[in-house]
Amino acid sequence: FEMLPFALLGVIGGLVGAAFIRCHSAILRLRERVRIEQHAVREVAMLAIVSSIVHFPVVLLQASCTGLLGALFADCHGPLRKGVHSALCTD
């Protein structure tokens, strides 16, 4: 019974990994065509903007590793907490 969710998780992970590799290969081909010396600041700025847009809405990516591990092992029925703890405890 437990094998099906783990197999599904493996398939999804493989598909996401394949999509990541394709995107990375496309970016590398683009970087070969465009001279990076002329657009280095633009590339870094674009990467920073895209990363912040993707990561900001996800509450679990905003916490530090120590805070996230603490929230994983904290009691959900304890005192009211905000941020990562409230995202993990969905009573």
PDB file of C-alpha atoms in Angstrom:
ATOM      1  CA  PHE A   1       0.000   0.000   0.000  1.00  0.00           C
ATOM      2  CA  GLU A   2       2.811   2.450   0.827  1.00  0.00           C
ATOM      3  CA  MET A   3       4.738   1.629  -2.350  1.00  0.00           C
ATOM      4  CA  LEU A   4       2.365   3.504  -4.668  1.00  0.00           C
ATOM      5  CA  PRO A   5       2.875   6.995  -3.161  1.00  0.00           C
ATOM      6  CA  PHE A   6       6.657   6.508  -3.089  1.00  0.00           C
ATOM      7  CA  ALA A   7       6.671   5.274  -6.693  1.00  0.00           C
ATOM      8  CA  LEU A   8       4.583   8.298  -7.686  1.00  0.00           C
ATOM      9  CA  LEU A   9       6.990  10.562  -5.810  1.00  0.00           C
ATOM     10  CA  GLY A  10       9.905   8.978  -7.698  1.00  0.00           C
ATOM     11  CA  VAL A  11       8.204   9.497 -11.056  1.00  0.00           C
ATOM     12  CA  ILE A  12       7.406  13.131 -10.258  1.00  0.00           C
ATOM     13  CA  GLY A  13      10.986  13.695  -9.077  1.00  0.00           C
ATOM     14  CA  GLY A  14      12.333  12.203 -12.290  1.00  0.00           C
ATOM     15  CA  LEU A  15      10.093  14.381 -14.440  1.00  0.00           C
ATOM     16  CA  VAL A  16      11.052  17.533 -12.524  1.00  0.00           C
ATOM     17  CA  GLY A  17      14.726  16.580 -12.814  1.00  0.00           C
ATOM     18  CA  ALA A  18      14.414  16.040 -16.572  1.00  0.00           C
ATOM     19  CA  ALA A  19      12.665  19.408 -16.960  1.00  0.00           C
ATOM     20  CA  PHE A  20      15.425  21.087 -14.945  1.00  0.00           C
ATOM     21  CA  ILE A  21      18.132  19.549 -17.126  1.00  0.00           C
ATOM     22  CA  ARG A  22      16.355  20.677 -20.312  1.00  0.00           C
ATOM     23  CA  CYS A  23      15.992  24.237 -18.991  1.00  0.00           C
ATOM     24  CA  HIS A  24      19.613  24.300 -17.886  1.00  0.00           C
ATOM     25  CA  SER A  25      20.791  23.046 -21.285  1.00  0.00           C
ATOM     26  CA  ALA A  26      18.716  25.717 -23.039  1.00  0.00           C
ATOM     27  CA  ILE A  27      20.213  28.418 -20.826  1.00  0.00           C
ATOM     28  CA  LEU A  28      23.723  27.149 -21.566  1.00  0.00           C
ATOM     29  CA  ARG A  29      23.065  27.225 -25.321  1.00  0.00           C
ATOM     30  CA  LEU A  30      21.754  30.786 -24.967  1.00  0.00           C
ATOM     31  CA  ARG A  31      24.838  31.819 -22.999  1.00  0.00           C
ATOM     32  CA  GLU A  32      27.086  30.414 -25.736  1.00  0.00           C
ATOM     33  CA  ARG A  33      25.385  32.608 -28.339  1.00  0.00           C
ATOM     34  CA  VAL A  34      25.280  35.798 -26.253  1.00  0.00           C
ATOM     35  CA  ARG A  35      28.535  37.351 -25.127  1.00  0.00           C
ATOM     36  CA  ILE A  36      28.359  37.231 -21.342  1.00  0.00           C
ATOM     37  CA  GLU A  37      30.943  39.980 -20.797  1.00  0.00           C
ATOM     38  CA  GLN A  38      28.548  42.564 -22.194  1.00  0.00           C
ATOM     39  CA  HIS A  39      25.515  41.498 -20.129  1.00  0.00           C
ATOM     40  CA  ALA A  40      26.948  40.123 -16.876  1.00  0.00           C
ATOM     41  CA  VAL A  41      25.155  42.598 -14.588  1.00  0.00           C
ATOM     42  CA  ARG A  42      21.847  42.084 -16.401  1.00  0.00           C
ATOM     43  CA  GLU A  43      22.139  38.326 -16.083  1.00  0.00           C
ATOM     44  CA  VAL A  44      22.821  38.481 -12.349  1.00  0.00           C
ATOM     45  CA  ALA A  45      19.995  40.973 -11.810  1.00  0.00           C
ATOM     46  CA  MET A  46      17.542  38.842 -13.791  1.00  0.00           C
ATOM     47  CA  LEU A  47      18.553  35.726 -11.868  1.00  0.00           C
ATOM     48  CA  ALA A  48      18.098  37.533  -8.541  1.00  0.00           C
ATOM     49  CA  ILE A  49      14.664  38.843  -9.539  1.00  0.00           C
ATOM     50  CA  VAL A  50      13.419  35.464 -10.772  1.00  0.00           C
ATOM     51  CA  SER A  51      14.751  33.708  -7.651  1.00  0.00           C
ATOM     52  CA  SER A  52      13.070  36.171  -5.322  1.00  0.00           C
ATOM     53  CA  ILE A  53       9.747  35.950  -7.173  1.00  0.00           C
ATOM     54  CA  VAL A  54       9.803  32.150  -6.990  1.00  0.00           C
ATOM     55  CA  HIS A  55      11.027  31.806  -3.400  1.00  0.00           C
ATOM     56  CA  PHE A  56       9.246  34.651  -1.598  1.00  0.00           C
ATOM     57  CA  PRO A  57       5.698  33.186  -1.572  1.00  0.00           C
ATOM     58  CA  VAL A  58       6.895  29.806  -0.224  1.00  0.00           C
ATOM     59  CA  VAL A  59       6.949  30.119   3.572  1.00  0.00           C
ATOM     60  CA  LEU A  60       9.149  27.059   4.066  1.00  0.00           C
ATOM     61  CA  LEU A  61      11.949  28.607   1.970  1.00  0.00           C
ATOM     62  CA  GLN A  62      12.059  31.777   4.079  1.00  0.00           C
ATOM     63  CA  ALA A  63      13.239  30.136   7.302  1.00  0.00           C
ATOM     64  CA  SER A  64      16.751  29.153   8.246  1.00  0.00           C
ATOM     65  CA  CYS A  65      17.647  25.463   8.400  1.00  0.00           C
ATOM     66  CA  THR A  66      17.756  25.547  12.195  1.00  0.00           C
ATOM     67  CA  GLY A  67      14.350  27.210  12.429  1.00  0.00           C
ATOM     68  CA  LEU A  68      12.839  24.768   9.970  1.00  0.00           C
ATOM     69  CA  LEU A  69      14.196  21.736  11.823  1.00  0.00           C
ATOM     70  CA  GLY A  70      12.899  23.154  15.094  1.00  0.00           C
ATOM     71  CA  ALA A  71       9.465  23.671  13.569  1.00  0.00           C
ATOM     72  CA  LEU A  72       9.432  20.116  12.183  1.00  0.00           C
ATOM     73  CA  PHE A  73       9.842  18.654  15.658  1.00  0.00           C
ATOM     74  CA  ALA A  74       7.715  21.204  17.551  1.00  0.00           C
ATOM     75  CA  ASP A  75       4.334  20.330  19.003  1.00  0.00           C
ATOM     76  CA  CYS A  76       1.456  21.601  16.861  1.00  0.00           C
ATOM     77  CA  HIS A  77      -0.824  21.941  19.891  1.00  0.00           C
ATOM     78  CA  GLY A  78       1.589  24.163  21.809  1.00  0.00           C
ATOM     79  CA  PRO A  79       1.553  27.954  21.954  1.00  0.00           C
ATOM     80  CA  LEU A  80       0.530  29.766  18.792  1.00  0.00           C
ATOM     81  CA  ARG A  81       3.441  30.416  16.451  1.00  0.00           C
ATOM     82  CA  LYS A  82       3.741  32.212  13.135  1.00  0.00           C
ATOM     83  CA  GLY A  83       5.581  31.582   9.881  1.00  0.00           C
ATOM     84  CA  VAL A  84       7.005  28.127   9.276  1.00  0.00           C
ATOM     85  CA  HIS A  85       5.253  26.540  12.248  1.00  0.00           C
ATOM     86  CA  SER A  86       1.836  27.689  11.061  1.00  0.00           C
ATOM     87  CA  ALA A  87       2.599  26.390   7.541  1.00  0.00           C
ATOM     88  CA  LEU A  88       3.488  22.941   8.872  1.00  0.00           C
ATOM     89  CA  CYS A  89       0.602  22.574  11.340  1.00  0.00           C
ATOM     90  CA  THR A  90      -2.655  22.501   9.426  1.00  0.00           C
ATOM     91  CA  ASP A  91      -5.116  21.448  12.145  1.00  0.00           C
TER      92      ASP A  91
END
